[in-house]
Short mmCIF file of N, CA and C in Angstrom, two decimals:
data_model
loop_
_atom_site.label_atom_id
_atom_site.label_comp_id
_atom_site.label_asym_id
_atom_site.label_seq_id
_atom_site.Cartn_x
_atom_site.Cartn_y
_atom_site.Cartn_z
N ASN A 1 14.65 257.54 -9.01
CA ASN A 1 14.52 257.49 -7.55
C ASN A 1 13.12 257.20 -7.05
N ASP A 2 12.13 257.44 -7.97
CA ASP A 2 10.75 257.15 -7.51
C ASP A 2 10.38 255.66 -7.71
N ILE A 3 11.28 254.84 -8.09
CA ILE A 3 10.94 253.42 -8.40
C ILE A 3 11.08 252.67 -7.02
N ASP A 4 9.99 252.02 -6.57
CA ASP A 4 9.88 251.26 -5.35
C ASP A 4 9.28 249.91 -5.72
N GLU A 5 8.76 249.27 -4.65
CA GLU A 5 8.22 247.90 -4.76
C GLU A 5 6.86 247.88 -5.43
N ILE A 6 6.24 249.09 -5.70
CA ILE A 6 5.04 249.11 -6.39
C ILE A 6 5.38 249.40 -7.83
N ALA A 7 5.00 248.47 -8.68
CA ALA A 7 5.39 248.61 -10.10
C ALA A 7 4.86 249.91 -10.70
N LYS A 8 5.69 250.52 -11.49
CA LYS A 8 5.33 251.77 -12.22
C LYS A 8 5.18 251.33 -13.69
N PHE A 9 4.17 251.82 -14.36
CA PHE A 9 3.81 251.49 -15.74
C PHE A 9 4.03 252.71 -16.63
N TYR A 10 5.03 252.71 -17.54
CA TYR A 10 5.40 253.85 -18.35
C TYR A 10 4.96 253.66 -19.82
N PRO A 11 3.90 254.40 -20.27
CA PRO A 11 3.60 254.34 -21.66
C PRO A 11 4.61 254.93 -22.55
N VAL A 12 4.87 254.40 -23.68
CA VAL A 12 5.87 254.84 -24.60
C VAL A 12 5.35 254.82 -26.03
N ILE A 13 5.65 255.78 -26.83
CA ILE A 13 5.28 255.68 -28.27
C ILE A 13 6.46 255.79 -29.06
N VAL A 14 6.69 254.77 -29.90
CA VAL A 14 7.97 254.67 -30.69
C VAL A 14 7.49 254.55 -32.10
N ASP A 15 7.85 255.53 -32.97
CA ASP A 15 7.40 255.51 -34.37
C ASP A 15 5.87 255.32 -34.51
N GLY A 16 5.12 255.91 -33.64
CA GLY A 16 3.70 255.81 -33.68
C GLY A 16 3.13 254.54 -33.04
N ASN A 17 3.97 253.67 -32.55
CA ASN A 17 3.56 252.43 -31.92
C ASN A 17 3.53 252.52 -30.42
N GLU A 18 2.36 252.18 -29.86
CA GLU A 18 2.22 252.27 -28.34
C GLU A 18 2.72 251.10 -27.73
N MET A 19 3.60 251.28 -26.64
CA MET A 19 4.11 250.22 -25.88
C MET A 19 4.18 250.66 -24.44
N GLU A 20 4.54 249.74 -23.57
CA GLU A 20 4.54 250.06 -22.08
C GLU A 20 5.68 249.40 -21.44
N VAL A 21 6.36 250.09 -20.53
CA VAL A 21 7.45 249.49 -19.76
C VAL A 21 7.04 249.44 -18.35
N ILE A 22 7.37 248.30 -17.70
CA ILE A 22 7.25 248.16 -16.18
C ILE A 22 8.60 248.35 -15.58
N ALA A 23 8.57 249.14 -14.44
CA ALA A 23 9.86 249.33 -13.64
C ALA A 23 9.43 249.14 -12.22
N VAL A 24 10.18 248.38 -11.49
CA VAL A 24 9.91 248.05 -10.08
C VAL A 24 11.22 247.63 -9.37
N ARG A 25 11.28 247.94 -8.05
CA ARG A 25 12.41 247.63 -7.26
C ARG A 25 12.18 246.26 -6.67
N ALA A 26 13.08 245.32 -6.95
CA ALA A 26 12.95 243.98 -6.39
C ALA A 26 13.46 243.97 -4.92
N SER A 27 13.27 242.88 -4.24
CA SER A 27 13.55 242.74 -2.84
C SER A 27 15.07 242.92 -2.49
N ASP A 28 15.89 242.67 -3.52
CA ASP A 28 17.34 242.83 -3.34
C ASP A 28 17.75 244.25 -3.60
N GLY A 29 16.83 245.18 -3.93
CA GLY A 29 17.17 246.56 -4.07
C GLY A 29 17.44 246.97 -5.51
N THR A 30 17.58 246.00 -6.46
CA THR A 30 17.88 246.35 -7.82
C THR A 30 16.53 246.80 -8.51
N ILE A 31 16.77 247.60 -9.61
CA ILE A 31 15.49 247.92 -10.32
C ILE A 31 15.43 246.98 -11.53
N ARG A 32 14.22 246.51 -11.69
CA ARG A 32 13.98 245.46 -12.74
C ARG A 32 12.96 246.14 -13.76
N THR A 33 13.28 245.91 -15.11
CA THR A 33 12.47 246.43 -16.14
C THR A 33 11.98 245.34 -17.09
N SER A 34 10.83 245.56 -17.66
CA SER A 34 10.33 244.70 -18.67
C SER A 34 9.26 245.43 -19.48
N PHE A 35 8.96 244.82 -20.60
CA PHE A 35 7.76 245.32 -21.40
C PHE A 35 6.52 244.80 -20.72
N ASN A 36 5.50 245.61 -20.70
CA ASN A 36 4.22 245.07 -20.13
C ASN A 36 3.47 244.25 -21.21
N ALA A 37 4.05 243.18 -21.52
CA ALA A 37 3.40 242.32 -22.49
C ALA A 37 3.90 240.88 -22.24
N CYS A 38 2.99 239.96 -22.08
CA CYS A 38 3.26 238.57 -21.85
C CYS A 38 3.76 237.98 -23.15
N GLN A 39 4.91 237.28 -23.13
CA GLN A 39 5.58 236.83 -24.36
C GLN A 39 4.73 235.79 -25.09
N VAL A 40 3.73 235.12 -24.29
CA VAL A 40 2.87 234.14 -25.03
C VAL A 40 1.46 234.71 -25.33
N CYS A 41 1.06 235.48 -24.38
CA CYS A 41 -0.40 235.95 -24.59
C CYS A 41 -0.52 237.38 -25.22
N ALA A 42 0.62 238.00 -25.60
CA ALA A 42 0.61 239.34 -26.16
C ALA A 42 -0.40 239.60 -27.19
N ASP A 43 -0.55 238.67 -28.16
CA ASP A 43 -1.40 238.89 -29.26
C ASP A 43 -2.92 238.70 -28.96
N SER A 44 -3.15 238.30 -27.69
CA SER A 44 -4.57 238.11 -27.27
C SER A 44 -5.30 239.44 -26.99
N GLY A 45 -4.51 240.51 -26.89
CA GLY A 45 -5.08 241.84 -26.55
C GLY A 45 -5.27 242.07 -25.06
N ARG A 46 -5.12 240.95 -24.28
CA ARG A 46 -5.21 241.01 -22.84
C ARG A 46 -3.94 240.55 -22.19
N GLY A 47 -2.86 240.35 -22.98
CA GLY A 47 -1.63 239.79 -22.44
C GLY A 47 -0.72 240.85 -21.78
N TYR A 48 -1.27 241.58 -20.80
CA TYR A 48 -0.54 242.56 -20.11
C TYR A 48 -0.77 242.26 -18.60
N TYR A 49 0.05 242.95 -17.83
CA TYR A 49 0.13 242.60 -16.38
C TYR A 49 -0.35 243.74 -15.51
N VAL A 50 -0.89 243.31 -14.33
CA VAL A 50 -1.14 244.21 -13.18
C VAL A 50 -0.56 243.58 -11.97
N GLN A 51 -0.21 244.44 -11.07
CA GLN A 51 0.43 244.00 -9.87
C GLN A 51 -0.58 243.60 -8.80
N GLU A 52 -0.40 242.50 -8.15
CA GLU A 52 -1.13 242.03 -6.95
C GLU A 52 -0.06 241.53 -5.93
N GLY A 53 0.09 242.36 -4.93
CA GLY A 53 1.13 242.12 -3.89
C GLY A 53 2.47 242.15 -4.55
N ASP A 54 3.29 241.07 -4.44
CA ASP A 54 4.63 241.01 -4.96
C ASP A 54 4.59 240.26 -6.30
N MET A 55 3.50 240.02 -6.95
CA MET A 55 3.29 239.41 -8.15
C MET A 55 2.74 240.28 -9.27
N LEU A 56 3.20 240.01 -10.47
CA LEU A 56 2.56 240.61 -11.70
C LEU A 56 1.70 239.44 -12.24
N VAL A 57 0.42 239.76 -12.58
CA VAL A 57 -0.50 238.76 -13.04
C VAL A 57 -0.92 239.07 -14.46
N CYS A 58 -0.76 238.19 -15.37
CA CYS A 58 -1.18 238.29 -16.77
C CYS A 58 -2.76 238.34 -16.77
N GLN A 59 -3.25 239.28 -17.49
CA GLN A 59 -4.70 239.48 -17.53
C GLN A 59 -5.32 238.58 -18.52
N ASN A 60 -4.61 237.85 -19.26
CA ASN A 60 -5.14 236.86 -20.25
C ASN A 60 -5.22 235.44 -19.56
N CYS A 61 -4.05 234.94 -19.25
CA CYS A 61 -4.05 233.50 -18.75
C CYS A 61 -3.98 233.44 -17.19
N GLY A 62 -3.78 234.57 -16.49
CA GLY A 62 -3.74 234.42 -15.00
C GLY A 62 -2.40 234.03 -14.42
N VAL A 63 -1.37 233.75 -15.28
CA VAL A 63 -0.12 233.47 -14.65
C VAL A 63 0.40 234.51 -13.74
N ALA A 64 0.89 234.16 -12.51
CA ALA A 64 1.43 235.14 -11.60
C ALA A 64 2.89 235.02 -11.63
N PHE A 65 3.59 236.13 -11.77
CA PHE A 65 5.01 236.19 -11.97
C PHE A 65 5.58 237.08 -10.89
N ASN A 66 6.47 236.47 -10.04
CA ASN A 66 7.09 237.21 -8.95
C ASN A 66 7.99 238.37 -9.43
N ILE A 67 7.79 239.46 -8.81
CA ILE A 67 8.62 240.67 -9.10
C ILE A 67 10.10 240.41 -9.08
N ASP A 68 10.53 239.59 -8.15
CA ASP A 68 11.94 239.27 -8.00
C ASP A 68 12.51 238.50 -9.22
N GLN A 69 11.68 237.90 -9.96
CA GLN A 69 12.07 237.08 -11.22
C GLN A 69 12.09 237.99 -12.44
N LEU A 70 11.49 239.19 -12.30
CA LEU A 70 11.39 240.07 -13.48
C LEU A 70 12.87 240.38 -14.03
N GLU A 71 13.09 240.28 -15.26
CA GLU A 71 14.31 240.51 -16.01
C GLU A 71 15.29 239.24 -15.91
N LEU A 72 15.03 238.34 -15.03
CA LEU A 72 15.90 237.22 -14.93
C LEU A 72 15.51 236.03 -15.76
N ILE A 73 14.17 235.88 -16.02
CA ILE A 73 13.61 234.76 -16.79
C ILE A 73 13.20 235.27 -18.10
N ARG A 74 13.51 234.49 -19.12
CA ARG A 74 13.23 234.87 -20.47
C ARG A 74 12.40 233.76 -21.16
N GLY A 75 11.52 234.14 -22.06
CA GLY A 75 10.74 233.14 -22.84
C GLY A 75 9.56 232.60 -21.86
N GLY A 76 8.53 232.09 -22.55
CA GLY A 76 7.38 231.62 -21.86
C GLY A 76 6.44 232.65 -21.51
N CYS A 77 5.53 232.33 -20.58
CA CYS A 77 4.42 233.26 -20.18
C CYS A 77 4.98 234.13 -19.09
N ASN A 78 5.66 235.17 -19.41
CA ASN A 78 6.15 236.14 -18.41
C ASN A 78 6.34 237.45 -19.13
N PRO A 79 6.54 238.53 -18.38
CA PRO A 79 6.79 239.81 -18.98
C PRO A 79 8.13 239.77 -19.76
N ALA A 80 8.13 240.33 -20.96
CA ALA A 80 9.36 240.34 -21.83
C ALA A 80 10.41 241.20 -21.12
N PRO A 81 11.59 240.65 -20.67
CA PRO A 81 12.59 241.45 -19.93
C PRO A 81 13.37 242.41 -20.77
N ILE A 82 13.70 243.51 -20.14
CA ILE A 82 14.58 244.45 -20.69
C ILE A 82 15.90 244.29 -19.88
N ILE A 83 16.81 243.51 -20.41
CA ILE A 83 17.99 243.08 -19.70
C ILE A 83 19.01 244.18 -19.69
N GLN A 84 19.99 244.03 -18.77
CA GLN A 84 21.02 245.11 -18.55
C GLN A 84 21.66 245.61 -19.79
N SER A 85 22.00 244.65 -20.73
CA SER A 85 22.74 245.07 -21.90
C SER A 85 21.86 245.90 -22.85
N GLU A 86 20.64 245.95 -22.66
CA GLU A 86 19.65 246.61 -23.46
C GLU A 86 19.17 247.99 -22.99
N LYS A 87 19.79 248.46 -21.86
CA LYS A 87 19.51 249.76 -21.35
C LYS A 87 20.67 250.33 -20.61
N GLU A 88 20.62 251.55 -20.30
CA GLU A 88 21.64 252.28 -19.44
C GLU A 88 20.97 252.81 -18.25
N GLU A 89 21.61 252.63 -17.06
CA GLU A 89 21.09 253.09 -15.81
C GLU A 89 22.11 254.04 -15.14
N THR A 90 21.57 255.12 -14.62
CA THR A 90 22.38 255.96 -13.72
C THR A 90 21.67 256.10 -12.43
N GLU A 91 22.07 256.93 -11.53
CA GLU A 91 21.51 256.98 -10.24
C GLU A 91 19.96 257.46 -10.27
N ASP A 92 19.68 258.24 -11.33
CA ASP A 92 18.29 258.79 -11.37
C ASP A 92 17.58 258.59 -12.67
N THR A 93 18.17 257.87 -13.59
CA THR A 93 17.43 257.59 -14.89
C THR A 93 17.70 256.21 -15.35
N ILE A 94 16.75 255.74 -16.19
CA ILE A 94 16.92 254.52 -16.98
C ILE A 94 16.71 254.90 -18.38
N LEU A 95 17.70 254.69 -19.29
CA LEU A 95 17.60 254.99 -20.70
C LEU A 95 17.47 253.69 -21.49
N ILE A 96 16.37 253.60 -22.19
CA ILE A 96 16.15 252.40 -23.01
C ILE A 96 16.23 252.92 -24.52
N PRO A 97 17.27 252.48 -25.23
CA PRO A 97 17.48 252.95 -26.62
C PRO A 97 16.23 252.58 -27.50
N LYS A 98 16.02 253.36 -28.55
CA LYS A 98 15.01 253.06 -29.53
C LYS A 98 15.15 251.69 -30.08
N ASP A 99 16.36 251.24 -30.40
CA ASP A 99 16.67 249.87 -30.91
C ASP A 99 16.05 248.82 -30.13
N THR A 100 16.09 248.96 -28.71
CA THR A 100 15.50 247.91 -27.83
C THR A 100 13.95 247.94 -28.08
N PHE A 101 13.31 249.07 -28.14
CA PHE A 101 11.92 249.07 -28.42
C PHE A 101 11.49 248.48 -29.73
N LYS A 102 12.40 248.81 -30.77
CA LYS A 102 12.10 248.19 -32.10
C LYS A 102 12.24 246.70 -32.06
N LYS A 103 13.16 246.21 -31.29
CA LYS A 103 13.38 244.76 -31.18
C LYS A 103 12.16 244.00 -30.60
N TYR A 104 11.38 244.69 -29.77
CA TYR A 104 10.31 243.97 -29.12
C TYR A 104 8.90 244.47 -29.55
N GLU A 105 8.91 245.24 -30.63
CA GLU A 105 7.60 245.77 -30.97
C GLU A 105 6.61 244.68 -31.51
N TRP A 106 7.17 243.49 -31.81
CA TRP A 106 6.29 242.33 -32.18
C TRP A 106 5.36 241.91 -31.06
N LEU A 107 5.77 242.19 -29.84
CA LEU A 107 4.86 241.96 -28.65
C LEU A 107 3.56 242.73 -28.80
N TYR A 108 3.55 243.87 -29.43
CA TYR A 108 2.41 244.68 -29.44
C TYR A 108 1.74 244.64 -30.85
N GLY A 109 2.11 243.62 -31.62
CA GLY A 109 1.44 243.44 -32.90
C GLY A 109 1.97 244.30 -34.04
N TYR A 110 3.17 244.95 -33.83
CA TYR A 110 3.71 245.83 -34.83
C TYR A 110 4.72 245.10 -35.71
#
């Protein structure tokens, strides 16, 4: 319920590996989630995003990615999406299974 248009960044440790999830409410009211790692720049050490207005901006290459596109676009220089089939949502929680984190740990160099 605390997810709104200001992106929330949730640090997660899975099997000793540090990762981070972004959750934000898009303009259509849906909650969008992704890993805070640019799929192209992740290995640079600066391939993470910060929010500027309604955009998420990669701190390595400067690509600005609209929040409304989060979770919809895959591949390329954008936040790695956590799509609907990779998570479970209820009215007040988002559950991301460990297997989803394991699938994307390469983004963080693991």
